[in-house]
Coordinates of C-alpha atoms in Angstrom, one line a residue:
X1 CA -3.4 -43.9 15.2
X2 CA -2.4 -40.3 16.1
X3 CA -5.3 -38.0 16.8
X4 CA -4.1 -35.4 14.3
X5 CA -4.4 -38.0 11.5
X6 CA -8.2 -38.1 11.9
X7 CA -10.8 -35.5 10.9
X8 CA -14.5 -35.4 11.6
X9 CA -17.2 -37.1 9.5
X10 CA -20.0 -34.8 8.4
X11 CA -23.3 -35.8 10.2
X12 CA -25.5 -37.6 7.7
X13 CA -28.7 -38.1 9.7
X14 CA -30.7 -35.8 7.4
X15 CA -31.7 -37.0 4.0
X16 CA -29.4 -35.8 1.2
X17 CA -29.0 -36.4 -2.5
X18 CA -26.0 -36.8 -4.7
X19 CA -25.6 -35.1 -8.0
X20 CA -25.5 -37.5 -11.0
X21 CA -24.7 -34.7 -13.5
X22 CA -21.2 -34.2 -12.2
X23 CA -18.3 -36.5 -11.4
X24 CA -17.5 -37.1 -7.7
X25 CA -14.5 -34.8 -7.9
X26 CA -16.3 -31.8 -9.4
X27 CA -17.2 -28.7 -7.5
X28 CA -20.8 -27.8 -6.9
X29 CA -22.4 -24.9 -8.8
X30 CA -22.4 -21.5 -7.1
X31 CA -25.5 -20.4 -5.3
X32 CA -27.8 -18.7 -7.6
X33 CA -25.9 -19.8 -10.7
X34 CA -27.9 -20.1 -13.9
X35 CA -25.1 -20.8 -16.3
X36 CA -24.2 -24.3 -15.3
X37 CA -24.0 -26.5 -18.4
X38 CA -25.6 -29.8 -19.1
X39 CA -23.5 -32.9 -19.8
X40 CA -24.5 -34.1 -23.3
X41 CA -26.1 -37.5 -23.2
X42 CA -26.8 -37.3 -19.4
X43 CA -30.2 -38.3 -18.0
X44 CA -30.7 -34.7 -16.9
X45 CA -30.1 -33.5 -20.5
X46 CA -32.4 -36.2 -21.9
X47 CA -35.2 -35.3 -19.5
X48 CA -34.9 -31.6 -20.3
X49 CA -35.0 -32.3 -24.0
X50 CA -38.2 -34.3 -23.6
X51 CA -39.9 -31.5 -21.7
X52 CA -38.7 -28.9 -24.2
X53 CA -39.9 -31.1 -27.0
X54 CA -43.4 -31.2 -25.6
X55 CA -43.5 -34.8 -24.5
X56 CA -46.6 -35.1 -22.3
X57 CA -45.2 -37.7 -19.9
X58 CA -41.6 -38.2 -18.9
X59 CA -40.6 -40.8 -16.2
X60 CA -37.1 -40.9 -14.7
X61 CA -36.4 -44.0 -12.7
X62 CA -33.5 -43.9 -10.2
X63 CA -31.7 -46.3 -8.0
X64 CA -31.0 -45.2 -4.4
X65 CA -28.5 -42.3 -4.0
X66 CA -28.4 -41.5 -7.7
X67 CA -29.3 -37.8 -7.3
X68 CA -33.0 -37.6 -8.1
X69 CA -33.4 -34.2 -6.4
X70 CA -30.3 -32.9 -8.2
X71 CA -31.9 -33.8 -11.5
X72 CA -35.1 -32.0 -10.5
X73 CA -33.2 -28.9 -9.5
X74 CA -31.2 -28.9 -12.8
X75 CA -34.2 -29.4 -15.0
X76 CA -36.2 -26.7 -13.2
X77 CA -33.4 -24.2 -13.4
X78 CA -33.1 -24.7 -17.1
X79 CA -36.9 -24.5 -17.6
X80 CA -37.1 -21.2 -15.7
X81 CA -34.0 -19.4 -17.0
X82 CA -34.0 -20.6 -20.6
X83 CA -37.6 -21.3 -21.4
X84 CA -39.6 -19.1 -19.0
X85 CA -42.1 -21.9 -18.4
X86 CA -44.6 -22.0 -15.5
X87 CA -43.4 -24.8 -13.3
X88 CA -44.9 -26.5 -10.2
X89 CA -42.8 -29.0 -8.2
X90 CA -44.8 -31.3 -5.9
X91 CA -43.8 -33.9 -3.4
X92 CA -45.7 -36.3 -1.0
X93 CA -45.0 -34.5 2.3
X94 CA -44.0 -31.2 3.9
X95 CA -40.5 -32.4 4.8
X96 CA -39.8 -33.3 1.2
X97 CA -41.3 -29.9 0.1
X98 CA -39.0 -28.0 2.5
X99 CA -35.9 -29.9 1.3
X100 CA -36.8 -29.3 -2.3
X101 CA -37.5 -25.6 -1.8
X102 CA -34.1 -25.2 0.0
X103 CA -32.3 -26.9 -2.8
X104 CA -34.1 -24.9 -5.5
X105 CA -33.6 -21.6 -3.6
X106 CA -29.9 -22.3 -3.4
X107 CA -29.6 -22.9 -7.1
X108 CA -31.9 -20.2 -8.5
X109 CA -31.7 -16.3 -8.4
X110 CA -33.3 -14.5 -5.4
X111 CA -37.1 -14.6 -5.1
X112 CA -37.5 -17.4 -7.6
X113 CA -39.0 -20.0 -5.3
X114 CA -42.6 -19.7 -3.9
X115 CA -43.6 -22.2 -1.2
X116 CA -47.3 -23.0 -0.7
X117 CA -47.2 -24.9 2.7
X118 CA -48.7 -23.6 5.9
X119 CA -46.9 -26.2 8.0
X120 CA -43.4 -25.2 6.9
X121 CA -41.9 -22.3 8.8
X122 CA -40.3 -19.5 6.7
X123 CA -37.1 -19.8 8.8
X124 CA -36.7 -23.4 7.6
X125 CA -36.2 -22.2 4.0
X126 CA -35.1 -18.5 4.5
X127 CA -34.2 -18.1 0.8
X128 CA -37.6 -19.0 -0.4
X129 CA -40.7 -16.8 -0.6
X130 CA -43.9 -18.0 1.3
X131 CA -47.4 -17.3 0.1
X132 CA -48.3 -15.6 3.4
X133 CA -45.4 -13.1 3.0
X134 CA -47.2 -10.5 0.7
X135 CA -44.3 -8.1 0.9
X136 CA -41.7 -10.6 -0.5
X137 CA -44.3 -12.2 -2.8
X138 CA -44.7 -8.9 -4.7
X139 CA -41.0 -9.1 -5.7
X140 CA -41.2 -12.6 -7.1
X141 CA -39.1 -13.1 -10.2
X142 CA -41.1 -13.1 -13.4
X143 CA -40.0 -16.7 -13.9
X144 CA -40.4 -18.5 -10.6
X145 CA -41.1 -22.1 -9.5
X146 CA -43.9 -23.0 -7.0
X147 CA -43.3 -25.9 -4.6
X148 CA -46.1 -27.6 -2.6
X149 CA -47.4 -31.0 -1.5
X150 CA -49.2 -33.1 -3.9
X151 CA -52.2 -33.0 -1.6
X152 CA -52.5 -29.2 -1.9
X153 CA -52.2 -29.5 -5.7
X154 CA -55.0 -32.0 -5.7
X155 CA -57.3 -29.6 -3.9
X156 CA -56.4 -26.7 -6.2
X157 CA -54.9 -28.0 -9.4
X158 CA -52.6 -25.3 -10.7
X159 CA -52.6 -24.1 -14.3
X160 CA -49.0 -24.7 -15.4
X161 CA -46.8 -25.7 -18.3
X162 CA -44.9 -28.4 -16.4
X163 CA -45.6 -30.3 -13.2
X164 CA -42.6 -32.0 -11.7
X165 CA -43.4 -34.8 -9.3
X166 CA -40.5 -35.7 -7.0
X167 CA -40.5 -39.0 -5.1
X168 CA -43.2 -40.0 -7.5
X169 CA -43.3 -43.7 -6.5
X170 CA -44.6 -42.6 -3.2
X171 CA -47.7 -41.1 -4.8
X172 CA -50.7 -43.0 -6.4
X173 CA -51.9 -42.7 -9.9
X174 CA -55.1 -40.9 -8.7
X175 CA -53.1 -38.4 -6.7
X176 CA -50.9 -37.4 -9.6
X177 CA -53.8 -37.5 -12.1
X178 CA -55.8 -35.1 -9.9
X179 CA -52.9 -32.7 -9.1
X180 CA -51.9 -32.3 -12.8
X181 CA -55.4 -31.8 -14.1
X182 CA -54.5 -28.4 -15.5
X183 CA -50.8 -29.1 -16.4
X184 CA -49.7 -29.5 -20.0
X185 CA -46.8 -31.9 -19.2
X186 CA -45.6 -34.0 -16.3
X187 CA -42.2 -35.1 -15.3
X188 CA -42.1 -37.9 -12.7
X189 CA -38.9 -38.7 -10.9
X190 CA -38.5 -41.4 -8.3
X191 CA -37.0 -44.6 -7.1
X192 CA -39.1 -47.7 -7.9
X193 CA -37.4 -49.6 -5.1
X194 CA -38.8 -47.4 -2.4
X195 CA -41.7 -48.1 -0.1
X196 CA -44.9 -47.2 -2.0
X197 CA -47.7 -44.9 -1.1
X198 CA -49.9 -45.6 1.9
X199 CA -53.4 -46.7 0.7
X200 CA -56.1 -46.9 3.4
X201 CA -59.1 -47.8 1.2
X202 CA -60.0 -51.2 -0.2
X203 CA -58.0 -51.9 -3.3
X204 CA -59.7 -55.2 -4.2
X205 CA -62.5 -53.1 -5.8
X206 CA -60.1 -51.9 -8.5
X207 CA -58.3 -54.0 -11.1
X208 CA -56.3 -53.3 -14.3
X209 CA -53.1 -51.5 -15.2
X210 CA -54.6 -48.0 -14.5
X211 CA -56.2 -48.6 -11.1
X212 CA -56.2 -45.5 -8.9
X213 CA -54.2 -46.9 -6.1
X214 CA -51.2 -48.0 -8.2
X215 CA -47.9 -46.1 -8.0
X216 CA -48.1 -43.2 -10.3
X217 CA -45.1 -43.9 -12.6
X218 CA -46.2 -47.5 -13.0
X219 CA -49.3 -46.2 -14.7
X220 CA -48.0 -43.1 -16.5
X221 CA -45.2 -45.0 -18.1
X222 CA -47.9 -46.9 -20.0
X223 CA -49.0 -43.7 -21.7
X224 CA -48.5 -44.2 -25.5
X225 CA -46.4 -41.0 -25.7
X226 CA -44.5 -41.5 -22.5
X227 CA -40.7 -41.5 -22.5
X228 CA -38.9 -43.5 -19.7
X229 CA -35.4 -42.7 -18.7
X230 CA -33.1 -44.1 -16.0
X231 CA -30.3 -42.7 -13.9
X232 CA -27.3 -45.1 -14.4
X233 CA -25.3 -44.8 -11.2
X234 CA -25.6 -44.6 -7.5
X235 CA -23.2 -42.3 -5.7
X236 CA -24.1 -43.6 -2.2
X237 CA -23.0 -47.2 -1.9
X238 CA -20.5 -49.4 -3.6
X239 CA -20.6 -52.2 -6.2
X240 CA -21.4 -55.0 -3.8
X241 CA -24.6 -53.3 -2.6
X242 CA -25.5 -52.4 -6.2
X243 CA -25.2 -56.0 -7.2
X244 CA -27.2 -57.2 -4.2
X245 CA -30.1 -54.9 -4.9
X246 CA -30.1 -55.4 -8.7
X247 CA -33.0 -58.0 -8.6
X248 CA -35.3 -55.3 -7.3
X249 CA -35.0 -53.1 -10.4
X250 CA -36.0 -53.6 -14.0
X251 CA -33.1 -51.5 -15.3
X252 CA -29.4 -51.9 -14.8
X253 CA -27.3 -49.5 -12.7
X254 CA -23.8 -49.4 -11.3
X255 CA -21.9 -47.6 -8.6
X256 CA -19.9 -44.4 -9.2
X257 CA -19.2 -43.8 -5.5
X258 CA -15.6 -42.7 -4.7
X259 CA -13.5 -45.1 -2.7
X260 CA -15.0 -45.3 0.8
X261 CA -14.9 -47.9 3.7
X262 CA -14.9 -48.4 7.4
X263 CA -11.4 -49.7 7.9
X264 CA -11.4 -53.4 8.7
X265 CA -15.0 -53.9 7.6
X266 CA -16.4 -55.0 4.3
X267 CA -19.2 -53.1 2.5
X268 CA -21.7 -55.9 3.3
X269 CA -21.7 -58.2 6.3
X270 CA -24.3 -60.3 8.1
X271 CA -25.0 -61.9 11.5
X272 CA -27.3 -64.9 11.9
X273 CA -28.8 -65.2 15.4
X274 CA -30.0 -68.7 16.2
X275 CA -32.8 -69.6 18.6
X276 CA -34.8 -66.4 18.0
X277 CA -38.2 -66.6 19.6
X278 CA -41.4 -65.9 17.6
X279 CA -42.2 -62.3 17.2
X280 CA -40.1 -59.2 16.6
X281 CA -38.8 -58.3 20.1
X282 CA -36.5 -61.2 20.9
X283 CA -33.8 -60.0 23.3
X284 CA -30.9 -62.0 21.8
X285 CA -31.7 -60.6 18.3
X286 CA -31.9 -57.0 19.6
X287 CA -28.7 -57.4 21.7
X288 CA -26.9 -58.5 18.6
X289 CA -28.0 -55.3 16.8
X290 CA -26.9 -53.1 19.7
X291 CA -23.5 -54.7 19.9
X292 CA -22.8 -54.2 16.3
X293 CA -24.1 -50.6 16.3
X294 CA -22.0 -49.6 19.4
X295 CA -19.0 -51.4 17.9
X296 CA -19.1 -49.2 14.9
X297 CA -18.7 -46.0 16.9
X298 CA -15.0 -45.1 17.3
X299 CA -13.9 -47.0 14.2
X300 CA -12.2 -45.1 11.4
X301 CA -13.6 -44.4 8.0
X302 CA -11.4 -44.1 4.9
X303 CA -13.2 -41.6 2.7
X304 CA -11.3 -41.4 -0.6
X305 CA -8.0 -41.4 1.4
X306 CA -9.1 -39.1 4.2
X307 CA -9.2 -40.8 7.7
X308 CA -12.3 -39.8 9.7
X309 CA -13.6 -41.1 13.0
X310 CA -17.1 -42.7 13.1
X311 CA -19.4 -41.0 15.6
X312 CA -22.9 -41.8 16.9
X313 CA -24.2 -39.4 14.2
X314 CA -22.6 -41.5 11.4
X315 CA -24.4 -44.7 12.4
X316 CA -28.1 -45.6 12.0
X317 CA -30.1 -48.7 13.1
X318 CA -33.0 -49.5 10.8
X319 CA -35.8 -51.8 11.9
X320 CA -39.3 -52.5 10.5
X321 CA -41.4 -52.5 13.6
X322 CA -42.1 -49.7 16.1
X323 CA -41.7 -52.1 19.1
X324 CA -38.2 -52.9 18.0
X325 CA -37.4 -49.2 17.6
X326 CA -38.6 -48.4 21.1
X327 CA -36.6 -51.3 22.7
X328 CA -33.4 -50.6 20.7
X329 CA -33.5 -46.9 21.7
X330 CA -33.7 -47.9 25.3
X331 CA -30.9 -50.5 25.0
X332 CA -28.6 -48.0 23.2
X333 CA -29.2 -45.4 25.9
X334 CA -28.2 -47.8 28.6
X335 CA -25.0 -48.4 26.7
X336 CA -24.3 -44.7 26.7
X337 CA -25.4 -44.0 23.1
X338 CA -28.8 -42.2 23.4
X339 CA -28.1 -40.1 20.3
X340 CA -27.4 -43.0 18.0
X341 CA -30.3 -42.9 15.5
X342 CA -32.9 -45.7 15.5
X343 CA -35.9 -45.7 13.2
X344 CA -38.2 -47.7 11.0
X345 CA -37.5 -48.1 7.3
X346 CA -40.5 -45.9 6.6
X347 CA -39.1 -43.0 8.8
X348 CA -35.6 -43.3 7.5
X349 CA -36.4 -43.6 3.8
X350 CA -34.5 -40.9 2.0
X351 CA -31.6 -40.7 4.6
X352 CA -28.1 -42.0 4.3
X353 CA -25.4 -42.7 6.9
X354 CA -21.8 -43.9 6.9
X355 CA -22.7 -47.2 8.5
X356 CA -26.1 -49.0 9.1
X357 CA -27.2 -52.0 11.1
X358 CA -30.5 -53.4 9.7
X359 CA -32.8 -56.0 11.3
X360 CA -34.4 -58.3 8.7
X361 CA -38.1 -57.7 8.9
X362 CA -38.6 -61.5 8.7
X363 CA -36.5 -62.2 11.8
X364 CA -38.6 -64.0 14.5
X365 CA -40.8 -65.7 12.0
X366 CA -42.8 -62.6 11.3
X367 CA -45.1 -62.9 8.3
X368 CA -47.4 -60.7 6.3
X369 CA -47.0 -58.1 3.5
X370 CA -45.4 -55.5 5.8
X371 CA -42.5 -57.9 6.6
X372 CA -42.1 -59.3 3.1
X373 CA -42.4 -55.9 1.3
X374 CA -39.7 -55.6 -1.4
X375 CA -39.8 -51.8 -0.9
X376 CA -39.0 -52.1 2.8
X377 CA -36.2 -54.6 2.0
X378 CA -34.7 -52.2 -0.5
X379 CA -34.8 -49.2 1.8
X380 CA -33.3 -51.1 4.7
X381 CA -30.4 -52.4 2.6
X382 CA -29.6 -49.1 0.9
X383 CA -29.1 -46.4 3.6
X384 CA -25.4 -46.9 4.1
X385 CA -22.4 -45.3 2.3
X386 CA -19.6 -47.5 3.6
X387 CA -20.9 -50.5 5.6
X388 CA -24.1 -52.5 6.1
X389 CA -24.5 -55.1 8.8
X390 CA -27.6 -57.3 8.1
X391 CA -29.0 -59.1 11.2
X392 CA -31.2 -62.1 10.6
X393 CA -32.2 -65.4 12.1
X394 CA -31.7 -67.7 9.0
X395 CA -35.4 -68.4 8.6
X396 CA -36.2 -65.9 5.9
X397 CA -36.4 -68.4 3.1
X398 CA -39.4 -70.2 4.6
X399 CA -41.1 -66.9 5.5
X400 CA -40.8 -65.7 1.9
X401 CA -42.1 -69.0 0.6
X402 CA -45.4 -69.1 2.6
X403 CA -46.4 -65.4 2.1
X404 CA -49.4 -65.4 -0.2
X405 CA -49.1 -61.6 -0.8
X406 CA -46.0 -62.2 -2.9
X407 CA -46.1 -63.2 -6.5
X408 CA -43.8 -66.0 -7.7
X409 CA -41.5 -63.4 -9.3
X410 CA -41.4 -61.3 -6.1
X411 CA -40.6 -64.4 -4.0
X412 CA -37.6 -65.0 -6.3
X413 CA -36.5 -61.4 -6.0
X414 CA -36.8 -61.4 -2.2
X415 CA -34.8 -64.6 -1.9
X416 CA -32.1 -63.5 -4.3
X417 CA -31.5 -60.2 -2.5
X418 CA -31.3 -61.9 0.9
X419 CA -29.0 -64.5 -0.4
X420 CA -26.6 -61.8 -1.6
X421 CA -26.9 -59.9 1.7
X422 CA -26.2 -63.0 3.9
X423 CA -23.8 -65.2 1.9
X424 CA -21.9 -67.1 3.1
X425 CA -24.2 -67.0 6.1
X426 CA -24.4 -70.7 6.9
X427 CA -20.9 -70.6 8.4
X428 CA -21.3 -67.5 10.5
X429 CA -24.0 -67.2 13.2
X430 CA -24.5 -66.3 16.8
X431 CA -25.5 -68.9 19.4
X432 CA -29.1 -69.0 20.6
X433 CA -30.6 -68.6 24.1
X434 CA -28.5 -69.9 27.0
X435 CA -25.5 -70.4 24.7
X436 CA -24.2 -66.8 24.2
X437 CA -20.6 -65.8 24.0
X438 CA -20.5 -62.1 23.5
X439 CA -16.8 -62.0 22.8
X440 CA -17.1 -64.6 20.1
X441 CA -20.3 -63.0 18.8
X442 CA -18.4 -59.9 17.7
X443 CA -16.2 -61.9 15.3
X444 CA -18.7 -64.4 14.1
X445 CA -20.2 -62.8 11.1
X446 CA -20.2 -63.3 7.3
X447 CA -18.7 -60.8 4.9
X448 CA -18.7 -60.1 1.2

């Protein structure tokens, strides 16, 4: 292939969101625009209608890559410019607050976004106003939005008309309840398939559907006046992945992603590595991961007809254990790819890359709630845009069956998703210890 026929893929190692309120071929709104219209019948329009109608609780459920942040930005823009309501937007951590503030500042008129976060540097979001900048704060627009972490809002609950909780499935019921103590309405937006909030206290002391440690939307959607909406499409991955992840969601969704692929590779593929030793650091397992990740670099992506080279920055390796991450980074560095991103599902949650190699958390006979978590499974299988390689050892069915932390329904979901990720896995596997053929290994994998 001639060099001039290939462009450069945009780096995707930072979390991004797609916009569900416009078609993939539409142009983005201009910076600072307040006149962008709503699509009648869209989830954004429905959410805005519920807030304008005074609905006390509105929950928006989203699949991965459906444009949650875009919905938040659109709704907030309308509330500020057309209703002049007092709006607070909260998120679980400072990184999410910085990303939200940047998106809002790009979409709203100057001096419309106030950030309350000491750990975020003003240069990270130059278009926003920070509470410590008294000079700029004096020029805040009459209608402005305040962005902060949910922890800060809990300490000093703000008096506001509407509190918008982004990534709400990563917050507990108690956190949101405390933060919105003085808010008239709440809009919760999030992906129910994500890894839930970290809870460090004993949860066996609390029972019932409103327990404080439960995920916030799972409690708030039981409110007698709550309205629950869903985003209908993902713009990140294709139909095969949407079908594979469907058992993890209680609502249907499809793929509206434009045509996209790594030339010569399917959207979903898997490798089974036999003879993996107990534990999560088996050398054969990790070598299989490294070979597949390195083999992706230099391939060509077809992005809606445009041919683009796949670089280190377009590939990510997702593991579930810190020990795996450390070893994989060292192994990739030895292969000349120190910049190829490796991280745990928890760290890479929210990101997206052209191609992903993921290690099944259950490989090596690992057991326990961390390994069998449906949220971790969902995150690891949904970071890719064109191609996912799922690496496993074929023993996941037994591991799922013996884990007491899973309900019968969750066992069924875990099995169904892995079946879809690995079929037809029985016919494709890598040899075990002492029986490795690296050349054959590269071609011995199942596809869908």
